[in-house]
Structure formats: C-alpha cells, structure tokens
Coordinates of C-alpha atoms and ligand atoms in Angstrom, one line a residue:
M1 CA 0.0 0.1 -0.1
E2 CA 1.4 3.5 -0.8
I3 CA 2.4 5.6 2.1
T4 CA 0.7 9.0 2.1
M5 CA 1.9 10.6 5.1
K6 CA 4.1 13.6 5.9
L7 CA 6.1 14.8 8.8
V8 CA 5.7 18.4 9.6
T9 CA 8.5 19.7 11.7
A10 CA 7.6 23.2 12.9
I11 CA 9.8 25.5 15.0
I12 CA 7.5 27.7 16.8
N13 CA 8.2 31.1 18.5
K14 CA 7.4 30.5 22.3
K15 CA 5.1 33.4 22.3
D16 CA 2.9 31.6 19.8
A17 CA 3.4 28.1 21.0
S18 CA 0.4 27.8 23.4
C19 CA -2.2 29.0 20.8
V20 CA -0.7 26.7 18.1
C21 CA -0.8 23.6 20.4
D22 CA -4.3 24.2 21.6
S23 CA -5.6 24.8 18.1
L24 CA -3.9 21.7 16.7
T25 CA -5.3 19.6 19.6
E26 CA -8.8 21.1 19.0
A27 CA -8.5 20.2 15.3
G28 CA -7.7 16.6 16.2
F29 CA -4.0 16.6 15.1
F30 CA -1.5 14.3 17.0
F31 CA 1.9 16.0 17.8
T32 CA 5.1 15.8 20.0
K33 CA 6.5 18.9 21.6
L34 CA 10.3 19.4 22.0
A35 CA 11.8 22.2 24.0
T36 CA 14.4 23.7 21.6
S37 CA 16.3 26.9 21.2
G38 CA 17.6 28.9 18.2
G39 CA 21.1 28.7 17.4
F40 CA 21.4 32.5 16.6
L41 CA 19.4 34.2 19.3
K42 CA 19.9 31.2 21.8
E43 CA 16.3 31.9 23.0
G44 CA 13.8 29.1 23.8
N45 CA 11.3 28.0 21.1
L46 CA 9.2 24.9 20.6
T47 CA 9.6 22.3 17.9
L48 CA 6.6 20.3 17.0
L49 CA 6.6 16.9 15.2
I50 CA 3.2 16.5 13.6
G51 CA 2.7 13.2 11.6
V52 CA -0.3 13.8 9.3
D53 CA -2.0 12.4 6.2
D54 CA -1.0 14.1 3.0
E55 CA -4.4 15.7 2.5
K56 CA -4.2 17.2 6.0
V57 CA -1.0 19.0 5.7
H58 CA -2.7 22.1 4.3
D59 CA -4.9 22.2 7.3
V60 CA -1.9 21.9 9.7
L61 CA -0.1 24.7 7.9
E62 CA -3.3 26.9 8.2
V63 CA -3.4 26.4 12.0
I64 CA 0.3 27.4 12.3
R65 CA -0.1 30.4 9.9
L66 CA -3.1 31.6 11.7
H67 CA -1.5 31.8 15.2
C68 CA 2.1 32.7 14.2
C69 CA 3.4 36.1 13.4
K70 CA 6.8 37.7 12.8
R71 CA 8.4 39.9 15.4
T72 CA 11.3 42.3 15.6
E73 CA 13.8 41.3 18.3
S74 CA 17.3 42.5 19.4
A75 CA 20.3 40.2 18.7
P76 CA 23.0 41.1 21.4
I77 CA 26.4 40.9 19.6
A78 CA 29.8 41.5 21.4
S79 CA 32.8 42.5 19.3
G80 CA 36.4 43.2 20.4
T81 CA 38.4 46.2 19.5
D82 CA 42.3 46.5 18.8
A83 CA 42.6 47.9 22.4
G84 CA 40.9 44.8 23.9
I85 CA 37.7 46.6 24.6
L86 CA 34.4 44.7 24.1
N87 CA 31.8 46.6 22.3
Y88 CA 28.1 45.5 22.6
S89 CA 25.5 46.3 20.0
S90 CA 21.9 45.1 19.5
P91 CA 20.9 44.9 15.9
Q92 CA 17.3 44.2 15.2
V93 CA 16.4 40.9 13.5
V94 CA 13.0 39.7 12.2
V95 CA 12.1 36.6 14.0
G96 CA 9.4 34.3 12.6
G97 CA 6.6 32.9 14.4
A98 CA 7.3 29.6 12.6
T99 CA 9.8 27.8 10.5
V100 CA 8.4 24.8 9.0
F101 CA 9.8 21.8 7.1
V102 CA 7.5 19.2 5.5
T103 CA 9.1 15.8 4.7
N104 CA 7.8 12.5 3.3
V105 CA 7.2 9.6 5.8
E106 CA 8.5 6.3 4.4
Q107 CA 7.0 4.2 7.2
F108 CA 4.8 4.8 10.2
E109 CA 4.1 2.3 12.9
K110 CA 2.6 2.4 16.3
Y111 CA 3.1 -0.5 18.8
Ligands
2BA201 P1 17.4 31.5 15.8 O1 18.5 30.7 15.3 O2 17.6 32.1 17.2 O3 17.2 32.8 14.9 C1 16.5 33.9 15.1 C2 16.4 34.9 14.0 O4 17.7 35.4 13.8 C3 16.1 34.3 12.7 O5 14.6 34.2 12.5 C4 16.7 35.3 11.7 O6 15.9 36.4 11.6 C5 17.9 35.6 12.5 N1 19.1 34.7 12.1 C6 19.3 33.4 12.3 N2 20.5 32.9 11.9 C7 21.1 34.1 11.4 C8 22.4 34.3 10.7 N3 23.3 33.3 10.6 N4 22.6 35.5 10.4 C9 21.8 36.6 10.5 N5 20.6 36.5 11.1 C10 20.2 35.2 11.5 P2 13.9 33.0 11.7 O7 14.7 32.8 10.5 O8 12.4 33.2 11.6 O9 14.3 31.7 12.6 C11 13.6 31.5 13.9 C12 14.1 30.2 14.6 O10 13.8 29.1 13.6 C13 15.6 30.2 14.5 O11 16.1 30.8 15.8 C14 15.9 28.7 14.5 O12 15.6 28.0 15.8 C15 14.9 28.2 13.6 N6 15.3 28.1 12.2 C16 15.2 29.1 11.2 N7 15.7 28.7 10.1 C17 16.1 27.4 10.2 C18 16.7 26.4 9.5 N8 17.1 26.8 8.1 N9 17.1 25.3 10.0 C19 16.8 25.0 11.3 N10 16.2 25.9 12.1 C20 15.9 27.1 11.6

C-alpha cells in the first residue's frame, strides 16, 4: 500500500506556542513537543513533530499560519576592538513565528 503521510516539523516562537498547540489539539491533530532553542538568538522555542496524512498537511499549515506572526527582536552581539575593549550592539532581526519543514514519511508504525 502506498504511504501517504508527511512529517511536519515546525519550529514555533514560544510566544505563539500555546495557541498553536491548543488549536492543533482542537482540530484533532497528534503531535510531539520538543523544547528547543535557536542557534542564533539562543532563545527558547518549541519544535513540534506532527505526523499527518498528505491531504491534511494544508490544514496543519493553516493552523500554524493563523497563530504565528513575525516579530522584531534584538540580537545582542559583542565584538572586540584592537585595544581589547568589548563593544556591545543590539541589531534588530525579524524572527518568525514559525519555520516549517514538510518531509515524506517512508513508514509509520505504532506498537
Ligand atoms: P534563531 O537561530 O535564534 O534565529 C532567530 C532569528 O535570527 C532568525 O529568525 C533570523 O531572523 C535571524 N538569524 C538566524 N540566523 C542568522 C544568521 N546566521 N545571520 C543573521 N541572522 C540570523 P527566523 O529565520 O524566523 O528563525 C527563527 C528560528 O527558527 C531560529 O532561531 C531557529 O531556531 C529556527 N530556524 C530558522 N531557520 C532554520 C533552518 N534553516 N534550519 C533549522 N532551524 C531554523
């Protein structure tokens, strides 16, 4: 039988995480939450693993899109001078509400 499932891996801004999780549950989706953090800002975010039938991927993405929004945040950066003095600056970066990967699932089992 042909496998028709996808794994949606969604890295969600922690400010949007609660709404996204509640809405996914309300809509009947199964998912796993992983506490993660961004490599750049080093702030906590939430990564969701959502296994879903192909035809429901669009619905999952809609829930995520509905509850996530981009925000501007400061990225504290330290740089040294020739005199050995540390300078700190805080450039602004636009941080997504969600970064999403959709991948094919080769096999799915529950025991
Ligand atoms: P962070 O790695 O903490 O990145 C936060 C924001 O900082 C990013 O927002 C982006 O605006 C900026 N940024 C990240 N890396 C940068 C770099 N090397 N140079 C300049 N600016 C940089 P988003 O792109 O919306 O990403 C939000 C979070 O999603 C990231 O947190 C990371 O946890 C995850 N993420 C984003 N793209 C990813 C990817 N290609 N692979 C894996 N995780 C990703």
